Coordinates of C-alpha atoms in Angstrom, one line a residue:
M160 CA 79.6 -97.2 8.0
I161 CA 76.0 -96.4 6.9
A162 CA 75.3 -94.9 10.4
H163 CA 78.4 -92.8 10.1
R164 CA 77.3 -91.5 6.8
I165 CA 73.8 -90.7 8.1
R166 CA 75.4 -88.7 11.1
R167 CA 77.6 -86.9 8.6
Y168 CA 74.5 -85.6 6.7
D169 CA 72.4 -84.9 9.7
W170 CA 73.3 -81.3 9.6
L171 CA 72.3 -81.0 6.0
F172 CA 68.8 -82.4 6.7
G173 CA 68.6 -79.9 9.7
L174 CA 69.5 -77.0 7.5
M175 CA 67.0 -78.0 4.8
L176 CA 64.3 -78.4 7.5
I177 CA 65.1 -74.9 9.0
A178 CA 65.2 -73.4 5.5
G179 CA 61.8 -74.9 4.7
F180 CA 60.3 -73.5 7.9
A181 CA 61.8 -70.1 7.2
A182 CA 60.4 -70.1 3.7
M183 CA 56.9 -71.0 5.1
A184 CA 57.1 -68.3 7.8
T185 CA 58.2 -65.7 5.3
S186 CA 55.4 -66.6 3.0
L187 CA 52.8 -66.5 5.8
A188 CA 54.3 -63.2 7.1
G189 CA 54.1 -61.7 3.6
Q190 CA 50.5 -62.8 3.3
E191 CA 49.6 -61.2 6.7
V192 CA 51.4 -58.0 5.7
E193 CA 49.6 -57.8 2.4
A194 CA 46.3 -58.4 4.2
V195 CA 47.1 -55.5 6.6
R196 CA 47.9 -53.3 3.7
E197 CA 44.7 -54.1 1.9
T198 CA 42.8 -53.3 5.1
A199 CA 44.7 -50.0 5.5
R200 CA 43.9 -49.1 1.9
S201 CA 40.2 -49.7 2.5
D202 CA 40.2 -46.9 5.1
S203 CA 40.2 -43.5 3.3
L204 CA 42.0 -40.6 4.8
I205 CA 38.8 -38.8 5.8
S206 CA 37.4 -41.9 7.6
L207 CA 40.8 -42.3 9.4
L208 CA 40.8 -38.7 10.6
M209 CA 37.2 -39.0 11.7
K210 CA 38.2 -41.8 14.1
G211 CA 40.4 -39.3 16.0
G212 CA 37.3 -37.9 17.7
I213 CA 36.5 -34.4 18.7
V214 CA 40.1 -33.4 19.3
M215 CA 40.6 -33.5 15.5
I216 CA 38.5 -30.3 15.3
P217 CA 41.0 -28.0 17.0
L218 CA 43.8 -29.8 15.2
A219 CA 42.2 -29.1 11.8
L220 CA 41.7 -25.5 12.9
C221 CA 45.4 -25.3 13.8
S222 CA 46.4 -26.6 10.4
V223 CA 44.2 -24.0 8.6
I224 CA 45.6 -21.2 10.7
A225 CA 49.2 -22.4 10.2
V226 CA 48.7 -22.5 6.4
T227 CA 47.1 -19.1 6.4
I228 CA 49.8 -17.4 8.5
T229 CA 52.5 -19.1 6.4
M230 CA 51.1 -17.7 3.2
E231 CA 50.8 -14.2 4.7
R232 CA 54.3 -14.3 6.1
M233 CA 55.8 -15.5 2.7
V234 CA 54.4 -12.3 1.2
S235 CA 55.1 -9.8 4.0
V236 CA 58.5 -11.0 5.4
S237 CA 60.7 -10.3 2.4
F238 CA 63.8 -8.2 1.9
K239 CA 62.2 -6.4 -1.1
G240 CA 59.2 -5.2 0.9
L241 CA 61.0 -4.5 4.3
L242 CA 64.3 -3.2 3.0
P243 CA 63.6 -1.6 -0.4
A244 CA 66.8 -1.1 -2.4
H245 CA 65.6 2.0 -4.2
L246 CA 65.3 3.9 -0.9
D247 CA 69.1 4.3 -0.6
K248 CA 69.4 5.7 -4.1
E249 CA 66.6 8.2 -3.3
M250 CA 68.4 9.2 -0.1
E251 CA 71.6 9.8 -2.0
D252 CA 69.9 11.9 -4.7
L253 CA 68.0 14.0 -2.1
L254 CA 70.6 14.5 0.6
E255 CA 73.6 15.0 -1.6
K256 CA 72.3 17.7 -3.9
S257 CA 74.7 20.4 -5.0
T258 CA 72.1 23.0 -3.8
G259 CA 71.9 21.4 -0.3
A260 CA 70.2 18.5 1.4
D261 CA 66.5 18.2 0.7
V262 CA 65.6 16.8 4.1
K263 CA 61.9 17.4 3.6
G264 CA 61.9 15.5 0.3
A265 CA 63.8 12.6 1.9
M266 CA 61.3 12.4 4.7
E267 CA 58.5 12.2 2.2
S268 CA 60.3 9.5 0.3
C269 CA 60.7 7.5 3.5
E270 CA 57.0 7.9 4.3
K271 CA 56.0 6.9 0.8
S272 CA 58.0 3.7 1.0
D273 CA 55.9 2.5 4.0
S274 CA 58.6 0.1 5.1
P275 CA 60.5 -0.5 8.3
L276 CA 63.7 0.8 6.7
G277 CA 61.9 3.9 5.6
R278 CA 60.7 4.5 9.2
V279 CA 64.2 4.0 10.6
Y280 CA 65.7 6.5 8.1
A281 CA 62.9 8.9 8.9
A282 CA 63.7 8.7 12.6
G283 CA 67.2 9.8 11.8
L284 CA 66.1 12.6 9.5
K285 CA 64.0 14.0 12.3
R286 CA 67.3 14.6 14.2
W287 CA 69.0 16.1 11.2
E288 CA 70.3 19.1 13.0
D289 CA 71.2 17.2 16.2
D290 CA 74.3 15.3 17.1
P291 CA 74.9 12.1 15.1
K292 CA 74.8 10.1 18.4
D293 CA 71.2 11.3 19.0
A294 CA 70.2 10.4 15.4
D295 CA 71.9 7.0 15.8
Q296 CA 70.1 6.3 19.0
S297 CA 66.7 7.2 17.5
M298 CA 67.3 5.0 14.5
G299 CA 68.5 2.1 16.7
E300 CA 65.5 2.3 19.0
L301 CA 63.1 2.3 16.1
A302 CA 65.0 -0.5 14.3
S303 CA 64.7 -2.7 17.5
L304 CA 60.9 -1.9 17.6
E305 CA 60.5 -2.9 14.0
I306 CA 62.3 -6.2 14.5
R307 CA 60.3 -7.0 17.6
R308 CA 57.1 -6.5 15.6
L309 CA 58.3 -8.9 13.0
R310 CA 59.2 -11.5 15.6
R311 CA 55.9 -11.0 17.4
S312 CA 54.1 -11.9 14.2
L313 CA 55.8 -15.3 14.3
R314 CA 54.6 -16.2 17.8
S315 CA 51.4 -17.7 16.5
I316 CA 53.3 -20.1 14.3
R317 CA 55.4 -21.2 17.2
L318 CA 52.3 -21.5 19.4
I319 CA 50.7 -23.9 16.8
A320 CA 53.9 -25.9 16.6
T321 CA 53.9 -26.3 20.4
L322 CA 50.1 -26.8 20.8
S323 CA 49.5 -29.4 18.0
P324 CA 51.4 -32.3 19.5
L325 CA 49.9 -31.6 22.9
L326 CA 46.4 -31.7 21.5
G327 CA 47.3 -34.9 19.7
L328 CA 48.5 -36.4 22.9
L329 CA 45.4 -35.3 24.7
G330 CA 43.2 -37.0 22.0
T331 CA 45.3 -40.2 22.4
V332 CA 44.8 -40.2 26.2
I333 CA 41.1 -39.6 25.8
G334 CA 40.9 -42.4 23.2
M335 CA 42.8 -44.8 25.4
I336 CA 40.6 -44.1 28.4
Q337 CA 37.5 -44.7 26.3
S338 CA 39.0 -47.9 24.9
F339 CA 39.9 -49.4 28.2
Q340 CA 36.5 -48.4 29.6
T341 CA 34.8 -50.2 26.6
V342 CA 36.9 -53.3 27.2
A343 CA 36.2 -53.3 31.0
L344 CA 32.4 -53.0 30.5
S345 CA 32.3 -55.6 27.7
S346 CA 30.8 -59.0 28.6
N347 CA 32.5 -60.7 25.7
S348 CA 35.8 -61.9 27.0
L349 CA 36.9 -63.5 23.7
N350 CA 37.1 -60.3 21.7
K351 CA 38.6 -58.0 24.4
A352 CA 42.1 -58.1 22.8
E353 CA 40.6 -57.2 19.4
M354 CA 38.5 -54.4 20.9
L355 CA 41.5 -53.0 22.8
S356 CA 43.8 -53.0 19.7
E357 CA 41.2 -51.3 17.6
G358 CA 40.7 -48.6 20.3
I359 CA 44.4 -48.0 20.6
Y360 CA 44.7 -47.8 16.8
Q361 CA 42.0 -45.1 16.7
A362 CA 43.5 -43.3 19.6
M363 CA 46.9 -43.0 18.0
V364 CA 45.4 -41.1 15.0
T365 CA 45.3 -37.8 16.9
T366 CA 49.0 -38.1 17.9
A367 CA 50.0 -38.7 14.3
A368 CA 47.8 -35.8 13.2
G369 CA 49.3 -33.5 15.8
L370 CA 52.9 -34.4 14.8
T371 CA 52.0 -34.0 11.2
I372 CA 51.0 -30.4 11.9
A373 CA 53.7 -29.6 14.4
I374 CA 56.8 -30.8 12.5
P375 CA 56.4 -28.7 9.3
T376 CA 55.1 -25.7 11.3
L377 CA 58.2 -25.8 13.6
A378 CA 60.4 -25.9 10.5
I379 CA 58.5 -22.9 9.0
F380 CA 58.9 -21.0 12.3
Y381 CA 62.7 -21.4 12.3
F382 CA 62.8 -20.5 8.6
F383 CA 61.1 -17.2 9.1
N384 CA 63.0 -16.6 12.4
N385 CA 66.3 -17.0 10.6
K386 CA 65.0 -14.7 7.8
V387 CA 64.1 -12.0 10.4
D388 CA 67.7 -12.4 11.8
R389 CA 69.1 -11.7 8.4
I390 CA 66.8 -8.7 7.9
A391 CA 67.8 -7.3 11.3
D392 CA 71.5 -7.6 10.4
E393 CA 71.0 -5.9 7.0
M394 CA 68.9 -3.2 8.6
Q395 CA 71.6 -2.5 11.2
H396 CA 74.3 -2.4 8.4
R397 CA 72.4 0.0 6.2
G398 CA 71.4 2.2 9.2
E399 CA 75.1 2.5 10.2
H400 CA 76.0 3.4 6.7
F401 CA 73.2 6.0 6.6
I402 CA 74.5 7.6 9.8
T403 CA 78.1 7.6 8.7
R404 CA 77.4 9.0 5.3
Y405 CA 74.8 11.7 6.0
F406 CA 75.5 12.6 9.6
R407 CA 79.1 11.9 10.8
N408 CA 80.8 12.9 7.5
R409 CA 78.6 16.1 7.3
F410 CA 79.5 17.1 10.9
K411 CA 83.2 16.4 10.3
L412 CA 83.0 18.7 7.2
E413 CA 81.2 21.5 9.1
Y414 CA 83.6 21.2 12.0
S415 CA 86.7 21.4 9.7
K416 CA 85.3 24.7 8.3

């Protein structure tokens, strides 16, 4: 009877034993994790980056260039600067005068705006006496040129987004080679695993740095690229409205006379 009762409670003792070992393992793991965190905290960001080696220099340069270009693009790639709203009102006032269209004044207004939209309108005004198709073609060609210029200015951002992770990977490969070489030449066989892990840890710094630069830079590139797409659509819409209002309608009126 007693033996039967002992067998009945064997599984309880087993569970208690397993729970005890699990608690001990969790406690030890927590202590190890805390020790690793304390070690990580002791390394400042600058000292961590310095461990990346010489490849960190071009990576730092890439980050500075990316920030500079981003700030410049934030100012220059804007609807207000590229497609000034006041220009359409000025065209209306100058080209729909009761005394006749002031084409020269409209040209001066376009030049004064110093914007892609102003240059596109000016290209059409130069063909004021020509067929609307010719003016439309001139404006379309110049609009395409202006959009290509905007996209060309974004190439450097895309280049940095592509180049940064490759530089980081190169730094990691160089660090791994140096780490394995150090371990191979070391005469202390007891600390080789520790030396190897430390070398790998240092080598991975460049990969992390490269990705840290590349990910936001790539997001910035697509942000500006989408913005240029919207600017191109708006420029095309306003250009078509300009041709229809000041060229096609005028030619229809003159033809009806």
